[in-house]
Amino acid sequence: MSAAGQLAANWEKTFTATTAEQTHAFGARLAEVLRAGDLLVLSGELGAGKTTFTQGLGEGLGVRAGIISPTFVLVRIHPNLPDGPRPGGPDLVHVDAYRLGSAAEIDDIDLENTMDSSVTVVEWGQDRVEHLSESRLEIDLLRAIGLDAAGSGGGSLDFDGEDTDEPRTIVMRGHGPRWATAPELGAPELGGPELGGPELGGPEGSTPC
C-alpha cells in the first residue's frame, strides 16, 4: 500500500438506511457533491447494497442507466447524458476489483486514463486503489443480518440485484485534501426518515479521525 493509503481519515460519518430505496437515495444525494476526478472505494459483504448505492450515484450524476455489478468484466463506463440532470458532468467508471489481487493488477486496467474526466467507483477496492489519488471517499456498507448458507451460494459474487429492505449501516470516511471536511448532504426525502434524521444520519454524526 502507498504511504497515502496508510494515513488516517480526516473524518468519519455513519448513517443507517432501513430500505434499499434509502440506500439508492443516499447514493443519488452524494452524487450532487461529486466531480470529475473523485475516487470512491466501496466495501461490504455480498448483498450489502454496493450496486444499489452505485445505481443511485449514477442517477444523481446523470449517466447512462443500466448499472449492474461489473464482476465479470471488471470495468463498466457509463457516459454522462447530455439530456440528463447534469449535462457536461463526469462519466461514471464502475470497477469491481474482487478478482484483482494487487495494486499492480489495478494499474493493468488503466484507470488513470479515465479518472480525470470521471467519478470512479471501485467495489472491493481497499488496499488496491489508494495509490490512484491522494484523495478518496471510503464507503462501507454493512448488513444488519449476515449471510446464511443459503445466501452464500449460487455462483454469483454479488447479490445486490436482489437487495432487500433490511437495515444497513453506511460508514463514510474522507481522505486527502479534497475531503478535508465532510460534505453537507442536506436532507432529501427518502420515502422515510430524512438524511440527518434519527434513522438515516444517526446519532454518531461526523467524527474527526
mmCIF file of C-alpha atoms in Angstrom:
data_model
loop_
_atom_site.group_PDB
_atom_site.id
_atom_site.type_symbol
_atom_site.label_atom_id
_atom_site.label_comp_id
_atom_site.label_asym_id
_atom_site.label_seq_id
_atom_site.Cartn_x
_atom_site.Cartn_y
_atom_site.Cartn_z
ATOM 1 C CA MET A 1 0.000 0.000 0.000
ATOM 2 C CA SER A 2 1.202 3.538 -0.673
ATOM 3 C CA ALA A 3 2.023 5.971 2.108
ATOM 4 C CA ALA A 4 -1.162 7.875 1.235
ATOM 5 C CA GLY A 5 -3.186 4.719 1.772
ATOM 6 C CA GLN A 6 -1.840 4.382 5.316
ATOM 7 C CA LEU A 7 -2.914 7.830 6.508
ATOM 8 C CA ALA A 8 -5.833 8.108 8.884
ATOM 9 C CA ALA A 9 -9.115 9.513 7.606
ATOM 10 C CA ASN A 10 -9.877 13.208 8.069
ATOM 11 C CA TRP A 11 -13.371 12.406 9.343
ATOM 12 C CA GLU A 12 -15.956 9.639 9.582
ATOM 13 C CA LYS A 13 -19.753 9.787 9.317
ATOM 14 C CA THR A 14 -22.241 6.999 9.976
ATOM 15 C CA PHE A 15 -25.749 6.650 8.517
ATOM 16 C CA THR A 16 -28.446 3.996 8.701
ATOM 17 C CA ALA A 17 -30.601 3.109 5.683
ATOM 18 C CA THR A 18 -33.622 0.984 6.530
ATOM 19 C CA THR A 19 -34.589 0.161 2.922
ATOM 20 C CA ALA A 20 -32.947 -0.423 -0.438
ATOM 21 C CA GLU A 21 -34.676 2.767 -1.594
ATOM 22 C CA GLN A 22 -32.828 4.744 1.057
ATOM 23 C CA THR A 23 -29.501 3.209 0.042
ATOM 24 C CA HIS A 24 -30.247 4.243 -3.549
ATOM 25 C CA ALA A 25 -31.264 7.750 -2.447
ATOM 26 C CA PHE A 26 -28.108 8.145 -0.381
ATOM 27 C CA GLY A 27 -26.020 7.469 -3.488
ATOM 28 C CA ALA A 28 -28.043 9.964 -5.518
ATOM 29 C CA ARG A 29 -27.603 12.638 -2.869
ATOM 30 C CA LEU A 30 -23.873 12.060 -2.561
ATOM 31 C CA ALA A 31 -23.537 12.374 -6.354
ATOM 32 C CA GLU A 32 -24.539 16.025 -6.089
ATOM 33 C CA VAL A 33 -21.248 16.904 -4.377
ATOM 34 C CA LEU A 34 -19.002 14.778 -6.616
ATOM 35 C CA ARG A 35 -16.945 15.989 -9.549
ATOM 36 C CA ALA A 36 -14.591 14.614 -12.172
ATOM 37 C CA GLY A 37 -11.506 13.069 -10.611
ATOM 38 C CA ASP A 38 -13.228 11.825 -7.466
ATOM 39 C CA LEU A 39 -12.446 8.285 -6.308
ATOM 40 C CA LEU A 40 -14.854 6.212 -4.183
ATOM 41 C CA VAL A 41 -13.840 2.915 -2.600
ATOM 42 C CA LEU A 42 -16.792 0.667 -1.687
ATOM 43 C CA SER A 43 -16.576 -2.169 0.809
ATOM 44 C CA GLY A 44 -19.214 -4.568 2.074
ATOM 45 C CA GLU A 45 -20.104 -8.240 2.078
ATOM 46 C CA LEU A 46 -22.159 -9.893 -0.620
ATOM 47 C CA GLY A 47 -25.588 -8.310 -0.895
ATOM 48 C CA ALA A 48 -24.677 -5.315 1.239
ATOM 49 C CA GLY A 49 -26.064 -2.873 -1.319
ATOM 50 C CA LYS A 50 -22.964 -1.750 -3.188
ATOM 51 C CA THR A 51 -24.613 -1.920 -6.600
ATOM 52 C CA THR A 52 -27.846 -0.366 -5.286
ATOM 53 C CA PHE A 53 -25.774 2.522 -3.923
ATOM 54 C CA THR A 54 -23.908 2.872 -7.235
ATOM 55 C CA GLN A 55 -27.180 2.904 -9.176
ATOM 56 C CA GLY A 56 -28.285 5.864 -7.062
ATOM 57 C CA LEU A 57 -24.938 7.519 -7.640
ATOM 58 C CA GLY A 58 -25.329 7.093 -11.396
ATOM 59 C CA GLU A 59 -28.822 8.561 -11.300
ATOM 60 C CA GLY A 60 -27.550 11.603 -9.415
ATOM 61 C CA LEU A 61 -24.637 12.048 -11.816
ATOM 62 C CA GLY A 62 -26.951 11.801 -14.813
ATOM 63 C CA VAL A 63 -25.136 8.967 -16.590
ATOM 64 C CA ARG A 64 -26.434 6.215 -18.854
ATOM 65 C CA ALA A 65 -28.674 3.768 -16.997
ATOM 66 C CA GLY A 66 -28.113 0.033 -16.691
ATOM 67 C CA ILE A 67 -25.645 -0.097 -13.805
ATOM 68 C CA ILE A 68 -25.069 -3.678 -12.693
ATOM 69 C CA SER A 69 -22.191 -5.337 -10.885
ATOM 70 C CA PRO A 70 -19.185 -5.363 -13.251
ATOM 71 C CA THR A 71 -17.813 -8.538 -11.642
ATOM 72 C CA PHE A 72 -17.118 -10.491 -14.822
ATOM 73 C CA VAL A 73 -15.920 -7.574 -16.982
ATOM 74 C CA LEU A 74 -14.012 -5.677 -14.241
ATOM 75 C CA VAL A 75 -14.870 -2.200 -15.584
ATOM 76 C CA ARG A 76 -18.003 -0.584 -16.977
ATOM 77 C CA ILE A 77 -18.091 3.020 -18.200
ATOM 78 C CA HIS A 78 -21.394 4.914 -18.012
ATOM 79 C CA PRO A 79 -21.165 8.133 -20.032
ATOM 80 C CA ASN A 80 -22.774 11.369 -18.983
ATOM 81 C CA LEU A 81 -26.101 12.039 -20.737
ATOM 82 C CA PRO A 82 -26.366 15.421 -22.493
ATOM 83 C CA ASP A 83 -30.100 15.480 -21.746
ATOM 84 C CA GLY A 84 -29.716 14.271 -18.153
ATOM 85 C CA PRO A 85 -29.745 16.227 -14.874
ATOM 86 C CA ARG A 86 -26.025 17.117 -15.129
ATOM 87 C CA PRO A 87 -25.209 17.710 -18.815
ATOM 88 C CA GLY A 88 -21.490 18.060 -19.314
ATOM 89 C CA GLY A 89 -20.808 16.399 -15.981
ATOM 90 C CA PRO A 90 -18.440 13.500 -15.322
ATOM 91 C CA ASP A 91 -18.859 9.976 -16.603
ATOM 92 C CA LEU A 92 -19.103 7.132 -14.092
ATOM 93 C CA VAL A 93 -16.464 4.393 -14.156
ATOM 94 C CA HIS A 94 -17.644 1.370 -12.149
ATOM 95 C CA VAL A 95 -14.966 -1.156 -11.224
ATOM 96 C CA ASP A 96 -15.128 -4.496 -9.430
ATOM 97 C CA ALA A 97 -11.701 -5.363 -8.013
ATOM 98 C CA TYR A 98 -12.775 -8.633 -6.376
ATOM 99 C CA ARG A 99 -10.697 -10.734 -8.758
ATOM 100 C CA LEU A 100 -7.708 -8.376 -8.694
ATOM 101 C CA GLY A 101 -5.107 -9.229 -6.112
ATOM 102 C CA SER A 102 -2.882 -6.167 -6.060
ATOM 103 C CA ALA A 103 -2.361 -2.520 -6.959
ATOM 104 C CA ALA A 104 -0.270 -3.694 -9.924
ATOM 105 C CA GLU A 105 -3.285 -5.516 -11.376
ATOM 106 C CA ILE A 106 -5.351 -2.339 -10.941
ATOM 107 C CA ASP A 107 -2.724 -0.478 -12.969
ATOM 108 C CA ASP A 108 -3.136 -3.017 -15.774
ATOM 109 C CA ILE A 109 -6.705 -1.834 -16.438
ATOM 110 C CA ASP A 110 -5.515 1.769 -16.990
ATOM 111 C CA LEU A 111 -7.928 3.638 -14.767
ATOM 112 C CA GLU A 112 -5.574 6.616 -14.938
ATOM 113 C CA ASN A 113 -6.823 7.229 -18.482
ATOM 114 C CA THR A 114 -10.377 7.938 -17.322
ATOM 115 C CA MET A 115 -10.000 9.324 -13.805
ATOM 116 C CA ASP A 116 -9.641 12.997 -14.742
ATOM 117 C CA SER A 117 -12.956 13.018 -16.628
ATOM 118 C CA SER A 118 -14.929 10.611 -14.434
ATOM 119 C CA VAL A 119 -16.129 9.703 -10.993
ATOM 120 C CA THR A 120 -14.503 6.326 -10.335
ATOM 121 C CA VAL A 121 -16.230 3.838 -8.033
ATOM 122 C CA VAL A 122 -14.307 0.704 -7.075
ATOM 123 C CA GLU A 123 -16.007 -2.181 -5.307
ATOM 124 C CA TRP A 124 -13.644 -4.359 -3.238
ATOM 125 C CA GLY A 125 -11.002 -1.671 -3.776
ATOM 126 C CA GLN A 126 -9.496 -1.402 -0.300
ATOM 127 C CA ASP A 127 -5.687 -1.867 -0.315
ATOM 128 C CA ARG A 128 -5.741 -1.887 -4.126
ATOM 129 C CA VAL A 129 -6.552 1.605 -5.397
ATOM 130 C CA GLU A 130 -5.291 4.066 -2.799
ATOM 131 C CA HIS A 131 -2.304 4.928 -5.000
ATOM 132 C CA LEU A 132 -4.559 6.249 -7.763
ATOM 133 C CA SER A 133 -5.385 9.511 -5.999
ATOM 134 C CA GLU A 134 -4.250 11.478 -2.965
ATOM 135 C CA SER A 135 -7.936 11.950 -2.067
ATOM 136 C CA ARG A 136 -10.750 9.433 -1.811
ATOM 137 C CA LEU A 137 -14.016 8.615 -0.123
ATOM 138 C CA GLU A 138 -14.228 5.230 1.558
ATOM 139 C CA ILE A 139 -17.771 3.908 1.933
ATOM 140 C CA ASP A 140 -18.540 0.757 3.907
ATOM 141 C CA LEU A 141 -21.997 -0.809 3.597
ATOM 142 C CA LEU A 142 -22.740 -3.154 6.470
ATOM 143 C CA ARG A 143 -25.674 -5.564 6.587
ATOM 144 C CA ALA A 144 -27.613 -5.899 9.812
ATOM 145 C CA ILE A 145 -28.073 -9.606 9.030
ATOM 146 C CA GLY A 146 -25.077 -11.589 7.813
ATOM 147 C CA LEU A 147 -25.205 -14.111 5.006
ATOM 148 C CA ASP A 148 -26.507 -17.574 5.808
ATOM 149 C CA ALA A 149 -25.655 -20.771 3.983
ATOM 150 C CA ALA A 150 -28.485 -20.303 1.502
ATOM 151 C CA GLY A 151 -27.428 -16.738 0.728
ATOM 152 C CA SER A 152 -23.774 -17.512 0.122
ATOM 153 C CA GLY A 153 -24.159 -19.798 -2.885
ATOM 154 C CA GLY A 154 -25.473 -19.566 -6.411
ATOM 155 C CA GLY A 155 -22.151 -18.858 -8.105
ATOM 156 C CA SER A 156 -22.565 -15.068 -8.004
ATOM 157 C CA LEU A 157 -20.168 -12.708 -6.302
ATOM 158 C CA ASP A 158 -22.709 -10.007 -5.660
ATOM 159 C CA PHE A 159 -26.415 -10.259 -4.818
ATOM 160 C CA ASP A 160 -27.084 -6.516 -4.851
ATOM 161 C CA GLY A 161 -29.584 -7.002 -7.674
ATOM 162 C CA GLU A 162 -31.766 -8.773 -5.099
ATOM 163 C CA ASP A 163 -31.280 -6.134 -2.421
ATOM 164 C CA THR A 164 -33.807 -6.459 0.382
ATOM 165 C CA ASP A 165 -35.151 -3.876 2.788
ATOM 166 C CA GLU A 166 -33.136 -4.994 5.775
ATOM 167 C CA PRO A 167 -31.357 -2.133 7.600
ATOM 168 C CA ARG A 168 -27.850 -1.215 6.502
ATOM 169 C CA THR A 169 -25.238 0.916 8.184
ATOM 170 C CA ILE A 170 -23.295 3.189 5.846
ATOM 171 C CA VAL A 171 -19.927 4.412 7.112
ATOM 172 C CA MET A 172 -18.234 7.125 5.056
ATOM 173 C CA ARG A 173 -14.667 8.365 5.562
ATOM 174 C CA GLY A 174 -12.800 11.158 3.786
ATOM 175 C CA HIS A 175 -9.105 11.043 2.909
ATOM 176 C CA GLY A 176 -6.835 13.675 1.408
ATOM 177 C CA PRO A 177 -7.159 17.406 0.714
ATOM 178 C CA ARG A 178 -10.291 17.055 -1.457
ATOM 179 C CA TRP A 179 -12.154 15.670 1.554
ATOM 180 C CA ALA A 180 -10.579 17.740 4.326
ATOM 181 C CA THR A 181 -14.105 18.304 5.650
ATOM 182 C CA ALA A 182 -17.235 16.173 5.376
ATOM 183 C CA PRO A 183 -19.679 17.113 2.600
ATOM 184 C CA GLU A 184 -23.020 18.633 3.537
ATOM 185 C CA LEU A 185 -25.563 16.257 2.061
ATOM 186 C CA GLY A 186 -28.710 18.114 3.060
ATOM 187 C CA ALA A 187 -31.948 16.344 3.875
ATOM 188 C CA PRO A 188 -33.613 14.739 0.839
ATOM 189 C CA GLU A 189 -36.864 12.825 1.141
ATOM 190 C CA LEU A 190 -36.090 9.131 1.057
ATOM 191 C CA GLY A 191 -39.509 7.572 1.382
ATOM 192 C CA GLY A 192 -38.981 7.587 5.125
ATOM 193 C CA PRO A 193 -36.673 9.424 7.541
ATOM 194 C CA GLU A 194 -34.673 12.317 6.108
ATOM 195 C CA LEU A 195 -30.898 12.349 5.865
ATOM 196 C CA GLY A 196 -29.722 13.660 9.190
ATOM 197 C CA GLY A 197 -32.812 12.317 10.947
ATOM 198 C CA PRO A 198 -32.942 9.580 13.556
ATOM 199 C CA GLU A 199 -32.515 6.677 11.125
ATOM 200 C CA LEU A 200 -30.529 7.954 8.126
ATOM 201 C CA GLY A 201 -27.720 10.045 9.556
ATOM 202 C CA GLY A 202 -27.785 8.533 13.025
ATOM 203 C CA PRO A 203 -26.505 9.888 16.299
ATOM 204 C CA GLU A 204 -22.846 9.329 15.528
ATOM 205 C CA GLY A 205 -22.817 12.236 13.077
ATOM 206 C CA SER A 206 -19.371 13.372 11.967
ATOM 207 C CA THR A 207 -16.361 12.217 13.930
ATOM 208 C CA PRO A 208 -12.899 13.675 13.310
ATOM 209 C CA CYS A 209 -10.277 10.933 12.998
#
